[in-house]
CSV table of N, CA and C in Angstrom, one decimal:
chain,number,residue,atom,x,y,z
A,19,MET,N,11.9,-39.1,1.9
A,19,MET,CA,10.8,-38.4,2.3
A,19,MET,C,11.0,-36.9,2.3
A,20,THR,N,10.1,-36.1,1.8
A,20,THR,CA,10.3,-34.7,1.8
A,20,THR,C,9.5,-34.0,2.9
A,21,ASP,N,10.1,-33.1,3.5
A,21,ASP,CA,9.4,-32.4,4.6
A,21,ASP,C,8.7,-31.1,4.0
A,22,ASN,N,7.4,-31.1,3.9
A,22,ASN,CA,6.6,-30.0,3.4
A,22,ASN,C,6.1,-29.1,4.5
A,23,SER,N,6.5,-29.2,5.7
A,23,SER,CA,6.1,-28.3,6.6
A,23,SER,C,6.5,-26.9,6.5
A,24,THR,N,5.7,-25.9,7.0
A,24,THR,CA,6.0,-24.5,6.9
A,24,THR,C,6.6,-24.1,8.2
A,25,SER,N,7.4,-23.0,8.0
A,25,SER,CA,8.0,-22.4,9.2
A,25,SER,C,7.1,-21.6,10.0
A,26,ASN,N,7.3,-21.6,11.2
A,26,ASN,CA,6.5,-20.8,12.1
A,26,ASN,C,7.1,-19.4,12.4
A,27,ARG,N,8.0,-19.0,11.6
A,27,ARG,CA,8.8,-17.8,11.8
A,27,ARG,C,7.9,-16.6,11.7
A,28,SER,N,7.9,-15.7,12.6
A,28,SER,CA,7.1,-14.5,12.5
A,28,SER,C,7.9,-13.3,12.1
A,29,ILE,N,7.3,-12.4,11.4
A,29,ILE,CA,8.0,-11.2,10.9
A,29,ILE,C,7.4,-10.0,11.6
A,30,SER,N,8.2,-9.2,12.1
A,30,SER,CA,7.7,-8.0,12.8
A,30,SER,C,7.7,-6.9,11.8
A,31,PHE,N,6.6,-6.2,11.8
A,31,PHE,CA,6.3,-5.0,10.9
A,31,PHE,C,5.6,-3.9,11.7
A,32,THR,N,5.7,-2.7,11.2
A,32,THR,CA,5.0,-1.6,11.8
A,32,THR,C,4.0,-1.1,10.8
A,33,VAL,N,3.0,-0.6,11.2
A,33,VAL,CA,1.9,0.1,10.4
A,33,VAL,C,1.7,1.5,11.0
A,34,ARG,N,1.7,2.5,10.1
A,34,ARG,CA,1.6,3.8,10.5
A,34,ARG,C,0.9,4.6,9.5
A,35,PRO,N,0.2,5.8,9.9
A,35,PRO,CA,-0.4,6.6,8.9
A,35,PRO,C,0.7,7.1,7.8
A,36,SER,N,0.3,7.1,6.6
A,36,SER,CA,1.2,7.7,5.6
A,36,SER,C,1.3,9.2,5.6
A,37,CYS,N,2.4,9.7,5.1
A,37,CYS,CA,2.6,11.1,5.2
A,37,CYS,C,3.2,11.5,3.8
A,38,GLU,N,3.2,12.9,3.5
A,38,GLU,CA,3.7,13.3,2.3
A,38,GLU,C,5.1,12.8,1.8
A,39,SER,N,6.0,12.6,2.8
A,39,SER,CA,7.4,12.1,2.4
A,39,SER,C,7.3,10.6,2.0
A,40,ASP,N,6.2,10.0,2.1
A,40,ASP,CA,6.1,8.6,1.6
A,40,ASP,C,5.8,8.5,0.1
A,41,LEU,N,5.4,9.6,-0.5
A,41,LEU,CA,4.9,9.6,-1.9
A,41,LEU,C,5.8,8.8,-2.9
A,42,GLU,N,7.0,9.0,-2.9
A,42,GLU,CA,8.0,8.4,-3.9
A,42,GLU,C,8.0,6.9,-3.6
A,43,GLN,N,8.2,6.5,-2.3
A,43,GLN,CA,8.2,5.1,-2.0
A,43,GLN,C,6.9,4.4,-2.4
A,44,VAL,N,5.8,4.9,-2.0
A,44,VAL,CA,4.5,4.4,-2.4
A,44,VAL,C,4.4,4.3,-3.9
A,45,ARG,N,4.7,5.3,-4.7
A,45,ARG,CA,4.7,5.1,-6.1
A,45,ARG,C,5.6,4.0,-6.6
A,46,ALA,N,6.7,3.9,-6.1
A,46,ALA,CA,7.6,2.7,-6.5
A,46,ALA,C,7.0,1.3,-6.1
A,47,PHE,N,6.4,1.4,-5.0
A,47,PHE,CA,6.0,0.1,-4.5
A,47,PHE,C,4.7,-0.4,-5.3
A,48,LEU,N,3.8,0.6,-5.7
A,48,LEU,CA,2.7,0.3,-6.5
A,48,LEU,C,2.9,0.0,-8.0
A,49,GLN,N,4.0,0.5,-8.5
A,49,GLN,CA,4.3,0.4,-9.9
A,49,GLN,C,4.3,-1.0,-10.5
A,50,PRO,N,4.8,-1.9,-9.9
A,50,PRO,CA,4.6,-3.3,-10.4
A,50,PRO,C,3.1,-3.8,-10.6
A,51,PHE,N,2.4,-3.4,-9.6
A,51,PHE,CA,1.0,-3.8,-9.6
A,51,PHE,C,0.2,-3.1,-10.7
A,52,VAL,N,0.6,-1.8,-11.0
A,52,VAL,CA,0.0,-1.1,-12.1
A,52,VAL,C,0.4,-1.8,-13.4
A,53,GLU,N,1.7,-2.1,-13.6
A,53,GLU,CA,2.2,-2.8,-14.8
A,53,GLU,C,1.6,-4.2,-15.0
A,54,GLN,N,1.2,-4.9,-13.9
A,54,GLN,CA,0.5,-6.2,-14.1
A,54,GLN,C,-1.0,-6.0,-14.2
A,55,ARG,N,-1.5,-4.7,-14.2
A,55,ARG,CA,-2.9,-4.4,-14.3
A,55,ARG,C,-3.8,-5.0,-13.2
A,56,LYS,N,-3.1,-5.0,-12.1
A,56,LYS,CA,-3.9,-5.4,-10.8
A,56,LYS,C,-4.5,-4.2,-10.1
A,57,ILE,N,-3.9,-3.1,-10.3
A,57,ILE,CA,-4.6,-1.8,-9.8
A,57,ILE,C,-4.5,-0.8,-10.8
A,58,LEU,N,-5.3,0.2,-10.6
A,58,LEU,CA,-5.4,1.3,-11.5
A,58,LEU,C,-4.2,2.3,-11.4
A,59,ARG,N,-3.7,2.8,-12.6
A,59,ARG,CA,-2.6,3.8,-12.6
A,59,ARG,C,-3.2,5.1,-11.9
A,60,ARG,N,-2.5,5.7,-11.0
A,60,ARG,CA,-3.0,7.0,-10.4
A,60,ARG,C,-1.9,8.1,-10.7
A,61,THR,N,-2.4,9.3,-10.9
A,61,THR,CA,-1.5,10.4,-11.0
A,61,THR,C,-0.7,10.7,-9.7
A,62,ARG,N,0.2,11.5,-9.8
A,62,ARG,CA,1.0,11.9,-8.7
A,62,ARG,C,0.0,12.7,-7.6
A,63,ALA,N,-0.9,13.5,-8.2
A,63,ALA,CA,-1.9,14.3,-7.4
A,63,ALA,C,-2.8,13.2,-6.7
A,64,GLU,N,-3.3,12.2,-7.4
A,64,GLU,CA,-4.2,11.3,-6.8
A,64,GLU,C,-3.5,10.5,-5.7
A,65,LEU,N,-2.3,10.1,-5.9
A,65,LEU,CA,-1.6,9.3,-4.8
A,65,LEU,C,-1.4,10.3,-3.6
A,66,ALA,N,-1.0,11.5,-3.9
A,66,ALA,CA,-0.8,12.4,-2.7
A,66,ALA,C,-2.0,12.6,-1.9
A,67,ALA,N,-3.2,12.7,-2.6
A,67,ALA,CA,-4.5,12.8,-1.9
A,67,ALA,C,-4.8,11.5,-1.1
A,68,LEU,N,-4.4,10.3,-1.6
A,68,LEU,CA,-4.7,9.1,-0.9
A,68,LEU,C,-3.8,9.0,0.4
A,69,LEU,N,-2.6,9.7,0.4
A,69,LEU,CA,-1.8,9.6,1.4
A,69,LEU,C,-2.5,10.2,2.8
A,70,ASN,N,-3.4,11.1,2.5
A,70,ASN,CA,-4.2,11.7,3.7
A,70,ASN,C,-5.0,10.7,4.4
A,71,THR,N,-5.4,9.7,3.8
A,71,THR,CA,-6.2,8.7,4.5
A,71,THR,C,-5.6,7.3,4.4
A,72,GLY,N,-4.2,7.3,4.1
A,72,GLY,CA,-3.5,6.0,3.9
A,72,GLY,C,-2.7,5.5,5.1
A,73,PHE,N,-2.2,4.3,4.9
A,73,PHE,CA,-1.3,3.6,6.0
A,73,PHE,C,-0.3,3.0,5.2
A,74,VAL,N,1.0,2.9,5.7
A,74,VAL,CA,2.0,2.1,5.2
A,74,VAL,C,2.4,1.1,6.3
A,75,ALA,N,2.9,0.0,5.7
A,75,ALA,CA,3.5,-1.1,6.6
A,75,ALA,C,5.0,-1.1,6.1
A,76,GLU,N,5.8,-1.3,7.2
A,76,GLU,CA,7.3,-1.2,7.0
A,76,GLU,C,8.0,-2.3,7.8
A,77,VAL,N,9.1,-2.8,7.3
A,77,VAL,CA,10.0,-3.7,8.0
A,77,VAL,C,11.3,-3.0,7.8
A,78,ASP,N,11.9,-2.7,9.1
A,78,ASP,CA,13.2,-2.0,9.1
A,78,ASP,C,13.3,-0.7,8.1
A,79,GLY,N,12.2,0.1,8.0
A,79,GLY,CA,12.3,1.2,7.2
A,79,GLY,C,11.9,0.9,5.8
A,80,LEU,N,11.7,-0.4,5.4
A,80,LEU,CA,11.4,-0.7,4.0
A,80,LEU,C,9.9,-0.8,3.9
A,81,LEU,N,9.3,0.0,2.9
A,81,LEU,CA,7.9,-0.1,2.8
A,81,LEU,C,7.5,-1.5,2.1
A,82,ILE,N,6.6,-2.2,2.8
A,82,ILE,CA,6.1,-3.5,2.3
A,82,ILE,C,4.6,-3.5,2.1
A,83,GLY,N,4.0,-2.4,2.3
A,83,GLY,CA,2.5,-2.4,2.1
A,83,GLY,C,1.9,-0.9,2.1
A,84,PHE,N,0.8,-0.7,1.4
A,84,PHE,CA,0.1,0.5,1.5
A,84,PHE,C,-1.3,0.3,1.2
A,85,GLY,N,-2.1,1.0,1.9
A,85,GLY,CA,-3.5,1.0,1.8
A,85,GLY,C,-4.1,2.3,2.1
A,86,ALA,N,-5.3,2.7,1.5
A,86,ALA,CA,-5.8,4.0,1.7
A,86,ALA,C,-7.4,3.8,1.7
A,87,ILE,N,-8.0,4.6,2.4
A,87,ILE,CA,-9.5,4.7,2.4
A,87,ILE,C,-10.0,5.9,1.7
A,88,GLU,N,-10.8,5.8,0.6
A,88,GLU,CA,-11.4,6.8,0.0
A,88,GLU,C,-12.8,7.1,0.7
A,89,ILE,N,-13.0,8.2,1.3
A,89,ILE,CA,-14.1,8.4,2.0
A,89,ILE,C,-15.1,9.3,1.1
A,90,TYR,N,-16.2,8.8,0.8
A,90,TYR,CA,-17.2,9.4,-0.1
A,90,TYR,C,-18.3,10.2,0.7
A,91,SER,N,-18.7,9.6,1.9
A,91,SER,CA,-19.7,10.2,2.7
A,91,SER,C,-19.6,9.6,4.1
A,92,LYS,N,-20.5,10.0,5.0
A,92,LYS,CA,-20.4,9.4,6.4
A,92,LYS,C,-20.7,8.0,6.4
A,93,LYS,N,-21.5,7.5,5.3
A,93,LYS,CA,-21.9,6.2,5.2
A,93,LYS,C,-21.2,5.3,4.2
A,94,LEU,N,-20.3,5.9,3.4
A,94,LEU,CA,-19.7,5.2,2.2
A,94,LEU,C,-18.2,5.5,2.1
A,95,ALA,N,-17.5,4.4,2.1
A,95,ALA,CA,-16.0,4.6,1.9
A,95,ALA,C,-15.5,3.4,1.1
A,96,GLU,N,-14.3,3.4,0.6
A,96,GLU,CA,-13.7,2.3,-0.2
A,96,GLU,C,-12.3,2.2,0.2
A,97,ILE,N,-11.9,0.9,0.4
A,97,ILE,CA,-10.5,0.6,0.7
A,97,ILE,C,-9.8,0.5,-0.7
A,98,GLN,N,-8.7,1.2,-0.8
A,98,GLN,CA,-8.0,1.3,-2.1
A,98,GLN,C,-6.5,0.8,-2.1
A,99,CYS,N,-5.9,0.5,-3.1
A,99,CYS,CA,-4.5,0.2,-3.1
A,99,CYS,C,-4.2,-1.0,-2.3
């Protein structure tokens, strides 16, 4: 008999606003997704602009997630990355 149950282990992570010093880590994190054509390639300047409205998720200082909000107007915004 095989046990197919999943572990209830929880993982602690933190989410914080992104900052300029996150740029290289964010670029490295997103690169595999760009190569798999899951997200659009962005220039360094475009990513730097997204950091202003972005957030990073970390575990022990290791970046595990990035999201940003592109704000177009008071009534329209888009979640990116």
